mmCIF file with all atom_site columns, C-alpha atoms in Angstrom:
data_model
loop_
_atom_site.group_PDB
_atom_site.id
_atom_site.type_symbol
_atom_site.label_atom_id
_atom_site.label_alt_id
_atom_site.label_comp_id
_atom_site.label_asym_id
_atom_site.label_entity_id
_atom_site.label_seq_id
_atom_site.pdbx_PDB_ins_code
_atom_site.Cartn_x
_atom_site.Cartn_y
_atom_site.Cartn_z
_atom_site.occupancy
_atom_site.B_iso_or_equiv
_atom_site.pdbx_formal_charge
_atom_site.auth_seq_id
_atom_site.auth_comp_id
_atom_site.auth_asym_id
_atom_site.auth_atom_id
_atom_site.pdbx_PDB_model_num
ATOM 1   C CA . GLU A 1 1   ? 162.794 175.714 -56.731 1.00 0.00 ? 1   GLU A CA 1
ATOM 2   C CA . ALA A 1 2   ? 160.251 173.077 -57.696 1.00 0.00 ? 2   ALA A CA 1
ATOM 3   C CA . GLN A 1 3   ? 158.894 173.879 -61.108 1.00 0.00 ? 3   GLN A CA 1
ATOM 4   C CA . VAL A 1 4   ? 157.600 172.778 -64.485 1.00 0.00 ? 4   VAL A CA 1
ATOM 5   C CA . THR A 1 5   ? 159.388 174.593 -67.294 1.00 0.00 ? 5   THR A CA 1
ATOM 6   C CA . GLN A 1 6   ? 157.978 174.977 -70.783 1.00 0.00 ? 6   GLN A CA 1
ATOM 7   C CA . ASN A 1 7   ? 159.659 176.383 -73.880 1.00 0.00 ? 7   ASN A CA 1
ATOM 8   C CA . PRO A 1 8   ? 158.999 178.363 -75.919 1.00 0.00 ? 8   PRO A CA 1
ATOM 9   C CA . ARG A 1 9   ? 156.551 180.552 -74.037 1.00 0.00 ? 9   ARG A CA 1
ATOM 10  C CA . TYR A 1 10  ? 155.381 182.221 -77.223 1.00 0.00 ? 10  TYR A CA 1
ATOM 11  C CA . LEU A 1 11  ? 155.573 180.995 -80.792 1.00 0.00 ? 11  LEU A CA 1
ATOM 12  C CA . ILE A 1 12  ? 154.132 182.081 -84.103 1.00 0.00 ? 12  ILE A CA 1
ATOM 13  C CA . THR A 1 13  ? 154.510 179.583 -86.914 1.00 0.00 ? 13  THR A CA 1
ATOM 14  C CA . VAL A 1 14  ? 152.991 178.677 -90.266 1.00 0.00 ? 14  VAL A CA 1
ATOM 15  C CA . THR A 1 15  ? 150.834 175.764 -91.291 1.00 0.00 ? 15  THR A CA 1
ATOM 16  C CA . GLY A 1 16  ? 152.784 172.570 -91.799 1.00 0.00 ? 16  GLY A CA 1
ATOM 17  C CA . LYS A 1 17  ? 156.037 173.593 -90.137 1.00 0.00 ? 17  LYS A CA 1
ATOM 18  C CA . LYS A 1 18  ? 156.905 170.975 -87.527 1.00 0.00 ? 18  LYS A CA 1
ATOM 19  C CA . LEU A 1 19  ? 157.462 172.248 -84.036 1.00 0.00 ? 19  LEU A CA 1
ATOM 20  C CA . THR A 1 20  ? 158.221 170.909 -80.574 1.00 0.00 ? 20  THR A CA 1
ATOM 21  C CA . VAL A 1 21  ? 157.222 172.396 -77.237 1.00 0.00 ? 21  VAL A CA 1
ATOM 22  C CA . THR A 1 22  ? 159.499 171.157 -74.498 1.00 0.00 ? 22  THR A CA 1
ATOM 23  C CA . CYS A 1 23  ? 158.463 170.435 -70.924 1.00 0.00 ? 23  CYS A CA 1
ATOM 24  C CA . SER A 1 24  ? 160.737 169.606 -68.027 1.00 0.00 ? 24  SER A CA 1
ATOM 25  C CA . GLN A 1 25  ? 160.017 169.084 -64.323 1.00 0.00 ? 25  GLN A CA 1
ATOM 26  C CA . ASN A 1 26  ? 162.513 168.944 -61.455 1.00 0.00 ? 26  ASN A CA 1
ATOM 27  C CA . MET A 1 27  ? 160.279 167.270 -58.857 1.00 0.00 ? 27  MET A CA 1
ATOM 28  C CA . ASN A 1 28  ? 160.912 163.639 -59.827 1.00 0.00 ? 28  ASN A CA 1
ATOM 29  C CA . HIS A 1 29  ? 157.223 163.273 -60.681 1.00 0.00 ? 29  HIS A CA 1
ATOM 30  C CA . GLU A 1 30  ? 156.084 160.114 -62.418 1.00 0.00 ? 30  GLU A CA 1
ATOM 31  C CA . TYR A 1 31  ? 152.953 161.570 -64.011 1.00 0.00 ? 31  TYR A CA 1
ATOM 32  C CA . MET A 1 32  ? 153.050 164.240 -66.730 1.00 0.00 ? 32  MET A CA 1
ATOM 33  C CA . SER A 1 33  ? 150.363 165.606 -68.987 1.00 0.00 ? 33  SER A CA 1
ATOM 34  C CA . TRP A 1 34  ? 149.672 168.165 -71.693 1.00 0.00 ? 34  TRP A CA 1
ATOM 35  C CA . TYR A 1 35  ? 146.573 170.362 -71.825 1.00 0.00 ? 35  TYR A CA 1
ATOM 36  C CA . ARG A 1 36  ? 145.314 172.995 -74.178 1.00 0.00 ? 36  ARG A CA 1
ATOM 37  C CA . GLN A 1 37  ? 143.253 175.926 -72.973 1.00 0.00 ? 37  GLN A CA 1
ATOM 38  C CA . ASP A 1 38  ? 140.719 177.579 -75.236 1.00 0.00 ? 38  ASP A CA 1
ATOM 39  C CA . PRO A 1 39  ? 138.115 180.217 -74.314 1.00 0.00 ? 39  PRO A CA 1
ATOM 40  C CA . GLY A 1 40  ? 134.829 178.664 -73.266 1.00 0.00 ? 40  GLY A CA 1
ATOM 41  C CA . LEU A 1 41  ? 136.248 175.143 -73.404 1.00 0.00 ? 41  LEU A CA 1
ATOM 42  C CA . GLY A 1 42  ? 138.417 175.121 -70.321 1.00 0.00 ? 42  GLY A CA 1
ATOM 43  C CA . LEU A 1 43  ? 141.416 172.819 -70.142 1.00 0.00 ? 43  LEU A CA 1
ATOM 44  C CA . ARG A 1 44  ? 141.358 169.749 -72.341 1.00 0.00 ? 44  ARG A CA 1
ATOM 45  C CA . GLN A 1 45  ? 143.841 166.941 -71.993 1.00 0.00 ? 45  GLN A CA 1
ATOM 46  C CA . ILE A 1 46  ? 145.943 166.077 -75.041 1.00 0.00 ? 46  ILE A CA 1
ATOM 47  C CA . TYR A 1 47  ? 148.223 163.281 -73.835 1.00 0.00 ? 47  TYR A CA 1
ATOM 48  C CA . TYR A 1 48  ? 149.462 161.986 -70.534 1.00 0.00 ? 48  TYR A CA 1
ATOM 49  C CA . SER A 1 49  ? 152.263 159.760 -69.297 1.00 0.00 ? 49  SER A CA 1
ATOM 50  C CA . MET A 1 50  ? 152.296 157.618 -66.194 1.00 0.00 ? 50  MET A CA 1
ATOM 51  C CA . ASN A 1 51  ? 156.020 156.908 -66.400 1.00 0.00 ? 51  ASN A CA 1
ATOM 52  C CA . VAL A 1 52  ? 158.961 156.619 -68.760 1.00 0.00 ? 52  VAL A CA 1
ATOM 53  C CA . GLU A 1 53  ? 157.990 155.035 -72.078 1.00 0.00 ? 53  GLU A CA 1
ATOM 54  C CA . VAL A 1 54  ? 154.303 154.938 -71.030 1.00 0.00 ? 54  VAL A CA 1
ATOM 55  C CA . THR A 1 55  ? 151.998 157.410 -72.753 1.00 0.00 ? 55  THR A CA 1
ATOM 56  C CA . ASP A 1 56  ? 148.280 157.508 -73.496 1.00 0.00 ? 56  ASP A CA 1
ATOM 57  C CA . LYS A 1 57  ? 145.784 159.676 -75.321 1.00 0.00 ? 57  LYS A CA 1
ATOM 58  C CA . GLY A 1 58  ? 143.688 162.277 -73.588 1.00 0.00 ? 58  GLY A CA 1
ATOM 59  C CA . ASP A 1 59  ? 140.524 163.827 -74.951 1.00 0.00 ? 59  ASP A CA 1
ATOM 60  C CA . VAL A 1 60  ? 141.987 165.743 -77.911 1.00 0.00 ? 60  VAL A CA 1
ATOM 61  C CA . PRO A 1 61  ? 145.097 163.895 -79.174 1.00 0.00 ? 61  PRO A CA 1
ATOM 62  C CA . GLU A 1 62  ? 144.582 164.412 -82.917 1.00 0.00 ? 62  GLU A CA 1
ATOM 63  C CA . GLY A 1 63  ? 147.490 166.229 -84.556 1.00 0.00 ? 63  GLY A CA 1
ATOM 64  C CA . TYR A 1 64  ? 149.846 165.805 -81.608 1.00 0.00 ? 64  TYR A CA 1
ATOM 65  C CA . LYS A 1 65  ? 152.593 163.400 -80.594 1.00 0.00 ? 65  LYS A CA 1
ATOM 66  C CA . VAL A 1 66  ? 154.479 162.958 -77.366 1.00 0.00 ? 66  VAL A CA 1
ATOM 67  C CA . SER A 1 67  ? 157.388 160.956 -76.056 1.00 0.00 ? 67  SER A CA 1
ATOM 68  C CA . ARG A 1 68  ? 158.665 160.153 -72.582 1.00 0.00 ? 68  ARG A CA 1
ATOM 69  C CA . LYS A 1 69  ? 162.249 158.936 -72.847 1.00 0.00 ? 69  LYS A CA 1
ATOM 70  C CA . GLU A 1 70  ? 163.330 160.480 -69.564 1.00 0.00 ? 70  GLU A CA 1
ATOM 71  C CA . LYS A 1 71  ? 161.352 160.937 -66.377 1.00 0.00 ? 71  LYS A CA 1
ATOM 72  C CA . ARG A 1 72  ? 161.821 164.690 -66.258 1.00 0.00 ? 72  ARG A CA 1
ATOM 73  C CA . ASN A 1 73  ? 160.975 165.531 -69.899 1.00 0.00 ? 73  ASN A CA 1
ATOM 74  C CA . PHE A 1 74  ? 157.730 165.276 -71.835 1.00 0.00 ? 74  PHE A CA 1
ATOM 75  C CA . PRO A 1 75  ? 157.886 167.130 -75.170 1.00 0.00 ? 75  PRO A CA 1
ATOM 76  C CA . LEU A 1 76  ? 154.794 167.879 -77.252 1.00 0.00 ? 76  LEU A CA 1
ATOM 77  C CA . ILE A 1 77  ? 155.291 167.526 -80.991 1.00 0.00 ? 77  ILE A CA 1
ATOM 78  C CA . LEU A 1 78  ? 153.129 169.052 -83.705 1.00 0.00 ? 78  LEU A CA 1
ATOM 79  C CA . GLU A 1 79  ? 154.201 167.296 -86.898 1.00 0.00 ? 79  GLU A CA 1
ATOM 80  C CA . SER A 1 80  ? 152.135 169.462 -89.240 1.00 0.00 ? 80  SER A CA 1
ATOM 81  C CA . PRO A 1 81  ? 150.509 172.312 -87.332 1.00 0.00 ? 81  PRO A CA 1
ATOM 82  C CA . SER A 1 82  ? 147.201 173.713 -88.497 1.00 0.00 ? 82  SER A CA 1
ATOM 83  C CA . PRO A 1 83  ? 145.393 176.937 -87.518 1.00 0.00 ? 83  PRO A CA 1
ATOM 84  C CA . ASN A 1 84  ? 142.964 175.011 -85.279 1.00 0.00 ? 84  ASN A CA 1
ATOM 85  C CA . GLN A 1 85  ? 145.939 174.171 -83.065 1.00 0.00 ? 85  GLN A CA 1
ATOM 86  C CA . THR A 1 86  ? 146.333 177.833 -82.182 1.00 0.00 ? 86  THR A CA 1
ATOM 87  C CA . SER A 1 87  ? 145.940 177.711 -78.425 1.00 0.00 ? 87  SER A CA 1
ATOM 88  C CA . LEU A 1 88  ? 147.512 178.104 -75.004 1.00 0.00 ? 88  LEU A CA 1
ATOM 89  C CA . TYR A 1 89  ? 149.296 174.911 -74.002 1.00 0.00 ? 89  TYR A CA 1
ATOM 90  C CA . PHE A 1 90  ? 150.109 173.761 -70.498 1.00 0.00 ? 90  PHE A CA 1
ATOM 91  C CA . CYS A 1 91  ? 152.348 170.991 -69.317 1.00 0.00 ? 91  CYS A CA 1
ATOM 92  C CA . ALA A 1 92  ? 151.677 169.568 -65.861 1.00 0.00 ? 92  ALA A CA 1
ATOM 93  C CA . SER A 1 93  ? 153.149 166.956 -63.557 1.00 0.00 ? 93  SER A CA 1
ATOM 94  C CA . ALA A 1 94  ? 152.098 165.117 -60.433 1.00 0.00 ? 94  ALA A CA 1
ATOM 95  C CA . LEU A 1 95  ? 153.859 162.985 -57.883 1.00 0.00 ? 95  LEU A CA 1
ATOM 96  C CA . GLN A 1 96  ? 150.977 160.564 -57.708 1.00 0.00 ? 96  GLN A CA 1
ATOM 97  C CA . GLY A 1 97  ? 147.573 160.775 -59.231 1.00 0.00 ? 97  GLY A CA 1
ATOM 98  C CA . ALA A 1 98  ? 146.076 163.235 -61.641 1.00 0.00 ? 98  ALA A CA 1
ATOM 99  C CA . GLY A 1 99  ? 144.303 165.193 -58.903 1.00 0.00 ? 99  GLY A CA 1
ATOM 100 C CA . GLU A 1 100 ? 147.134 167.404 -57.653 1.00 0.00 ? 100 GLU A CA 1
ATOM 101 C CA . LEU A 1 101 ? 148.819 168.773 -60.713 1.00 0.00 ? 101 LEU A CA 1
ATOM 102 C CA . PHE A 1 102 ? 151.679 171.249 -60.897 1.00 0.00 ? 102 PHE A CA 1
ATOM 103 C CA . PHE A 1 103 ? 151.419 173.340 -64.053 1.00 0.00 ? 103 PHE A CA 1
ATOM 104 C CA . GLY A 1 104 ? 153.987 175.150 -66.126 1.00 0.00 ? 104 GLY A CA 1
ATOM 105 C CA . GLU A 1 105 ? 153.395 178.773 -67.091 1.00 0.00 ? 105 GLU A CA 1
ATOM 106 C CA . GLY A 1 106 ? 152.072 177.948 -70.521 1.00 0.00 ? 106 GLY A CA 1
ATOM 107 C CA . SER A 1 107 ? 153.105 178.212 -74.157 1.00 0.00 ? 107 SER A CA 1
ATOM 108 C CA . ARG A 1 108 ? 151.028 180.393 -76.438 1.00 0.00 ? 108 ARG A CA 1
ATOM 109 C CA . LEU A 1 109 ? 151.096 179.013 -79.959 1.00 0.00 ? 109 LEU A CA 1
ATOM 110 C CA . THR A 1 110 ? 149.756 180.749 -83.037 1.00 0.00 ? 110 THR A CA 1
ATOM 111 C CA . VAL A 1 111 ? 149.583 178.866 -86.335 1.00 0.00 ? 111 VAL A CA 1
ATOM 112 C CA . LEU A 1 112 ? 149.047 181.081 -89.394 1.00 0.00 ? 112 LEU A CA 1
ATOM 113 C CA . GLN B 2 1   ? 131.132 165.830 -74.561 1.00 0.00 ? 1   GLN B CA 1
ATOM 114 C CA . GLN B 2 2   ? 131.658 167.971 -71.494 1.00 0.00 ? 2   GLN B CA 1
ATOM 115 C CA . GLN B 2 3   ? 131.515 165.762 -68.442 1.00 0.00 ? 3   GLN B CA 1
ATOM 116 C CA . VAL B 2 4   ? 131.921 168.655 -66.008 1.00 0.00 ? 4   VAL B CA 1
ATOM 117 C CA . LYS B 2 5   ? 129.767 171.729 -66.588 1.00 0.00 ? 5   LYS B CA 1
ATOM 118 C CA . GLN B 2 6   ? 130.754 174.942 -64.878 1.00 0.00 ? 6   GLN B CA 1
ATOM 119 C CA . SER B 2 7   ? 128.820 178.173 -64.419 1.00 0.00 ? 7   SER B CA 1
ATOM 120 C CA . PRO B 2 8   ? 128.802 181.087 -64.654 1.00 0.00 ? 8   PRO B CA 1
ATOM 121 C CA . GLN B 2 9   ? 131.306 181.785 -67.395 1.00 0.00 ? 9   GLN B CA 1
ATOM 122 C CA . SER B 2 10  ? 132.129 185.137 -65.799 1.00 0.00 ? 10  SER B CA 1
ATOM 123 C CA . LEU B 2 11  ? 131.329 186.741 -62.479 1.00 0.00 ? 11  LEU B CA 1
ATOM 124 C CA . ILE B 2 12  ? 131.719 190.264 -61.138 1.00 0.00 ? 12  ILE B CA 1
ATOM 125 C CA . VAL B 2 13  ? 131.620 190.786 -57.393 1.00 0.00 ? 13  VAL B CA 1
ATOM 126 C CA . GLN B 2 14  ? 132.203 193.774 -55.162 1.00 0.00 ? 14  GLN B CA 1
ATOM 127 C CA . LYS B 2 15  ? 134.966 193.666 -52.582 1.00 0.00 ? 15  LYS B CA 1
ATOM 128 C CA . GLY B 2 16  ? 133.715 191.973 -49.444 1.00 0.00 ? 16  GLY B CA 1
ATOM 129 C CA . GLY B 2 17  ? 130.994 190.060 -51.257 1.00 0.00 ? 17  GLY B CA 1
ATOM 130 C CA . ILE B 2 18  ? 130.539 186.318 -51.716 1.00 0.00 ? 18  ILE B CA 1
ATOM 131 C CA . SER B 2 19  ? 131.585 184.693 -54.991 1.00 0.00 ? 19  SER B CA 1
ATOM 132 C CA . ILE B 2 20  ? 129.843 181.437 -55.904 1.00 0.00 ? 20  ILE B CA 1
ATOM 133 C CA . ILE B 2 21  ? 130.870 179.160 -58.764 1.00 0.00 ? 21  ILE B CA 1
ATOM 134 C CA . ASN B 2 22  ? 128.925 176.013 -59.552 1.00 0.00 ? 22  ASN B CA 1
ATOM 135 C CA . CYS B 2 23  ? 129.853 172.738 -61.216 1.00 0.00 ? 23  CYS B CA 1
ATOM 136 C CA . ALA B 2 24  ? 127.841 169.672 -62.189 1.00 0.00 ? 24  ALA B CA 1
ATOM 137 C CA . TYR B 2 25  ? 129.129 166.325 -63.287 1.00 0.00 ? 25  TYR B CA 1
ATOM 138 C CA . GLU B 2 26  ? 127.686 163.273 -64.978 1.00 0.00 ? 26  GLU B CA 1
ATOM 139 C CA . ASN B 2 27  ? 130.154 160.470 -64.369 1.00 0.00 ? 27  ASN B CA 1
ATOM 140 C CA . THR B 2 28  ? 129.306 158.718 -61.100 1.00 0.00 ? 28  THR B CA 1
ATOM 141 C CA . ALA B 2 29  ? 132.820 157.260 -61.020 1.00 0.00 ? 29  ALA B CA 1
ATOM 142 C CA . PHE B 2 30  ? 134.208 160.715 -60.200 1.00 0.00 ? 30  PHE B CA 1
ATOM 143 C CA . ASP B 2 31  ? 135.172 160.869 -56.558 1.00 0.00 ? 31  ASP B CA 1
ATOM 144 C CA . TYR B 2 32  ? 137.797 163.571 -56.240 1.00 0.00 ? 32  TYR B CA 1
ATOM 145 C CA . PHE B 2 33  ? 136.947 167.176 -57.017 1.00 0.00 ? 33  PHE B CA 1
ATOM 146 C CA . PRO B 2 34  ? 139.733 169.770 -57.040 1.00 0.00 ? 34  PRO B CA 1
ATOM 147 C CA . TRP B 2 35  ? 139.479 173.469 -57.801 1.00 0.00 ? 35  TRP B CA 1
ATOM 148 C CA . TYR B 2 36  ? 142.255 175.300 -59.593 1.00 0.00 ? 36  TYR B CA 1
ATOM 149 C CA . GLN B 2 37  ? 142.980 179.029 -59.586 1.00 0.00 ? 37  GLN B CA 1
ATOM 150 C CA . GLN B 2 38  ? 144.707 180.693 -62.533 1.00 0.00 ? 38  GLN B CA 1
ATOM 151 C CA . PHE B 2 39  ? 146.082 184.220 -62.579 1.00 0.00 ? 39  PHE B CA 1
ATOM 152 C CA . PRO B 2 40  ? 146.711 185.976 -65.918 1.00 0.00 ? 40  PRO B CA 1
ATOM 153 C CA . GLY B 2 41  ? 149.891 184.760 -67.575 1.00 0.00 ? 41  GLY B CA 1
ATOM 154 C CA . LYS B 2 42  ? 150.292 181.877 -65.153 1.00 0.00 ? 42  LYS B CA 1
ATOM 155 C CA . GLY B 2 43  ? 149.443 178.207 -65.061 1.00 0.00 ? 43  GLY B CA 1
ATOM 156 C CA . PRO B 2 44  ? 146.577 176.912 -62.908 1.00 0.00 ? 44  PRO B CA 1
ATOM 157 C CA . ALA B 2 45  ? 147.390 176.058 -59.303 1.00 0.00 ? 45  ALA B CA 1
ATOM 158 C CA . LEU B 2 46  ? 145.531 173.765 -56.950 1.00 0.00 ? 46  LEU B CA 1
ATOM 159 C CA . LEU B 2 47  ? 143.367 175.799 -54.580 1.00 0.00 ? 47  LEU B CA 1
ATOM 160 C CA . ILE B 2 48  ? 141.277 173.316 -52.625 1.00 0.00 ? 48  ILE B CA 1
ATOM 161 C CA . ALA B 2 49  ? 139.858 169.826 -53.158 1.00 0.00 ? 49  ALA B CA 1
ATOM 162 C CA . ILE B 2 50  ? 137.126 167.612 -51.737 1.00 0.00 ? 50  ILE B CA 1
ATOM 163 C CA . ARG B 2 51  ? 136.185 163.958 -51.671 1.00 0.00 ? 51  ARG B CA 1
ATOM 164 C CA . PRO B 2 52  ? 132.507 162.895 -51.554 1.00 0.00 ? 52  PRO B CA 1
ATOM 165 C CA . ASP B 2 53  ? 132.687 161.478 -48.035 1.00 0.00 ? 53  ASP B CA 1
ATOM 166 C CA . VAL B 2 54  ? 132.227 165.037 -46.739 1.00 0.00 ? 54  VAL B CA 1
ATOM 167 C CA . SER B 2 55  ? 129.664 167.641 -47.744 1.00 0.00 ? 55  SER B CA 1
ATOM 168 C CA . GLU B 2 56  ? 131.828 170.666 -47.107 1.00 0.00 ? 56  GLU B CA 1
ATOM 169 C CA . LYS B 2 57  ? 135.472 171.628 -46.876 1.00 0.00 ? 57  LYS B CA 1
ATOM 170 C CA . LYS B 2 58  ? 136.750 175.002 -45.774 1.00 0.00 ? 58  LYS B CA 1
ATOM 171 C CA . GLU B 2 59  ? 140.196 176.528 -46.118 1.00 0.00 ? 59  GLU B CA 1
ATOM 172 C CA . GLY B 2 60  ? 140.337 180.134 -45.023 1.00 0.00 ? 60  GLY B CA 1
ATOM 173 C CA . ARG B 2 61  ? 137.893 182.153 -47.107 1.00 0.00 ? 61  ARG B CA 1
ATOM 174 C CA . PHE B 2 62  ? 137.408 179.318 -49.602 1.00 0.00 ? 62  PHE B CA 1
ATOM 175 C CA . THR B 2 63  ? 134.739 176.652 -49.112 1.00 0.00 ? 63  THR B CA 1
ATOM 176 C CA . ILE B 2 64  ? 133.684 173.734 -51.299 1.00 0.00 ? 64  ILE B CA 1
ATOM 177 C CA . SER B 2 65  ? 130.128 172.491 -50.889 1.00 0.00 ? 65  SER B CA 1
ATOM 178 C CA . PHE B 2 66  ? 129.358 169.063 -52.281 1.00 0.00 ? 66  PHE B CA 1
ATOM 179 C CA . ASN B 2 67  ? 125.976 167.491 -53.069 1.00 0.00 ? 67  ASN B CA 1
ATOM 180 C CA . LYS B 2 68  ? 126.519 163.878 -54.082 1.00 0.00 ? 68  LYS B CA 1
ATOM 181 C CA . SER B 2 69  ? 122.875 163.064 -54.856 1.00 0.00 ? 69  SER B CA 1
ATOM 182 C CA . ALA B 2 70  ? 122.588 166.042 -57.180 1.00 0.00 ? 70  ALA B CA 1
ATOM 183 C CA . LYS B 2 71  ? 126.072 165.470 -58.607 1.00 0.00 ? 71  LYS B CA 1
ATOM 184 C CA . GLN B 2 72  ? 126.936 169.089 -57.993 1.00 0.00 ? 72  GLN B CA 1
ATOM 185 C CA . PHE B 2 73  ? 129.661 170.965 -56.167 1.00 0.00 ? 73  PHE B CA 1
ATOM 186 C CA . SER B 2 74  ? 130.406 174.616 -55.713 1.00 0.00 ? 74  SER B CA 1
ATOM 187 C CA . LEU B 2 75  ? 133.142 176.996 -54.627 1.00 0.00 ? 75  LEU B CA 1
ATOM 188 C CA . HIS B 2 76  ? 132.292 179.841 -52.277 1.00 0.00 ? 76  HIS B CA 1
ATOM 189 C CA . ILE B 2 77  ? 134.728 182.691 -51.747 1.00 0.00 ? 77  ILE B CA 1
ATOM 190 C CA . MET B 2 78  ? 133.799 184.683 -48.681 1.00 0.00 ? 78  MET B CA 1
ATOM 191 C CA . ASP B 2 79  ? 134.833 188.320 -48.233 1.00 0.00 ? 79  ASP B CA 1
ATOM 192 C CA . SER B 2 80  ? 136.051 188.411 -51.838 1.00 0.00 ? 80  SER B CA 1
ATOM 193 C CA . GLN B 2 81  ? 139.133 190.561 -52.453 1.00 0.00 ? 81  GLN B CA 1
ATOM 194 C CA . PRO B 2 82  ? 140.536 192.146 -55.623 1.00 0.00 ? 82  PRO B CA 1
ATOM 195 C CA . GLY B 2 83  ? 143.470 189.738 -55.308 1.00 0.00 ? 83  GLY B CA 1
ATOM 196 C CA . ASP B 2 84  ? 141.013 186.877 -55.827 1.00 0.00 ? 84  ASP B CA 1
ATOM 197 C CA . SER B 2 85  ? 140.410 188.077 -59.391 1.00 0.00 ? 85  SER B CA 1
ATOM 198 C CA . ALA B 2 86  ? 141.405 185.086 -61.505 1.00 0.00 ? 86  ALA B CA 1
ATOM 199 C CA . THR B 2 87  ? 140.022 182.249 -63.565 1.00 0.00 ? 87  THR B CA 1
ATOM 200 C CA . TYR B 2 88  ? 138.707 179.333 -61.550 1.00 0.00 ? 88  TYR B CA 1
ATOM 201 C CA . PHE B 2 89  ? 138.390 175.798 -62.842 1.00 0.00 ? 89  PHE B CA 1
ATOM 202 C CA . CYS B 2 90  ? 136.560 172.944 -61.231 1.00 0.00 ? 90  CYS B CA 1
ATOM 203 C CA . ALA B 2 91  ? 137.676 169.437 -62.080 1.00 0.00 ? 91  ALA B CA 1
ATOM 204 C CA . ALA B 2 92  ? 136.867 165.823 -61.389 1.00 0.00 ? 92  ALA B CA 1
ATOM 205 C CA . THR B 2 93  ? 138.667 162.518 -61.521 1.00 0.00 ? 93  THR B CA 1
ATOM 206 C CA . PRO B 2 94  ? 137.937 158.959 -60.369 1.00 0.00 ? 94  PRO B CA 1
ATOM 207 C CA . ASP B 2 95  ? 139.760 156.764 -57.872 1.00 0.00 ? 95  ASP B CA 1
ATOM 208 C CA . GLY B 2 96  ? 140.127 159.380 -55.167 1.00 0.00 ? 96  GLY B CA 1
ATOM 209 C CA . GLY B 2 97  ? 142.548 161.450 -57.159 1.00 0.00 ? 97  GLY B CA 1
ATOM 210 C CA . THR B 2 98  ? 145.094 158.686 -57.341 1.00 0.00 ? 98  THR B CA 1
ATOM 211 C CA . SER B 2 99  ? 144.115 157.774 -60.859 1.00 0.00 ? 99  SER B CA 1
ATOM 212 C CA . TYR B 2 100 ? 146.986 158.166 -63.253 1.00 0.00 ? 100 TYR B CA 1
ATOM 213 C CA . GLY B 2 101 ? 144.589 159.138 -65.945 1.00 0.00 ? 101 GLY B CA 1
ATOM 214 C CA . LYS B 2 102 ? 142.194 161.835 -66.813 1.00 0.00 ? 102 LYS B CA 1
ATOM 215 C CA . LEU B 2 103 ? 141.411 164.921 -64.846 1.00 0.00 ? 103 LEU B CA 1
ATOM 216 C CA . THR B 2 104 ? 138.353 166.443 -66.463 1.00 0.00 ? 104 THR B CA 1
ATOM 217 C CA . PHE B 2 105 ? 138.050 170.203 -66.170 1.00 0.00 ? 105 PHE B CA 1
ATOM 218 C CA . GLY B 2 106 ? 135.070 172.510 -66.325 1.00 0.00 ? 106 GLY B CA 1
ATOM 219 C CA . GLN B 2 107 ? 134.966 175.420 -68.770 1.00 0.00 ? 107 GLN B CA 1
ATOM 220 C CA . GLY B 2 108 ? 136.325 177.957 -66.286 1.00 0.00 ? 108 GLY B CA 1
ATOM 221 C CA . THR B 2 109 ? 134.905 181.065 -64.589 1.00 0.00 ? 109 THR B CA 1
ATOM 222 C CA . ILE B 2 110 ? 136.539 184.466 -64.882 1.00 0.00 ? 110 ILE B CA 1
ATOM 223 C CA . LEU B 2 111 ? 136.084 186.190 -61.527 1.00 0.00 ? 111 LEU B CA 1
ATOM 224 C CA . THR B 2 112 ? 136.538 189.936 -61.226 1.00 0.00 ? 112 THR B CA 1
ATOM 225 C CA . VAL B 2 113 ? 136.383 191.523 -57.782 1.00 0.00 ? 113 VAL B CA 1
ATOM 226 C CA . HIS B 2 114 ? 135.911 195.288 -57.878 1.00 0.00 ? 114 HIS B CA 1
ATOM 227 C CA . PRO B 2 115 ? 137.474 197.361 -55.092 1.00 0.00 ? 115 PRO B CA 1
#
């Protein structure tokens, strides 16, 4: 089954404790991206990657890091989480172009 | 800076009614406009999309209307059903959707269809 898999789905952590949200897709997509969803703000892009070893900032990259060492994986790293990073995070991939995205089921992160 | 503005924020419709969600954009480079549907606990999924060379696109009960001069586009859901209850996002991107870059989303509309 074609899918984008994110882990963990739910996480509660404390300020400053480094965490990684993993994302993996099995569709051989070149393009991958991370979004955060907040009420009233919609989906905002954090980082995106056009291919292995190629990443670029989205609209809200502050406080986040990403890496793309393999085509299928695109982890999101929060080096020192803060409460304003409490959000619902989505990983997405696309075969070509950012228009037709396939989304994971989301990771709800709470930073205390 | 919100480049795609979506309204209303929430919408309640009776079963069988028409649901209308509106979006406006500022960036004239946008030329691919998808709509995504998100059910609770799930990720968004592509519903329907339009390019500005047509003024309307219909897929089943879902229709996108596009007004290039006004820089506005809207989603119409005919004969709305309780199963249509979801959050809807409009979005826009340049280069016909082939751009390996930014897809800008609207703020989202929570649609509730009462039986």
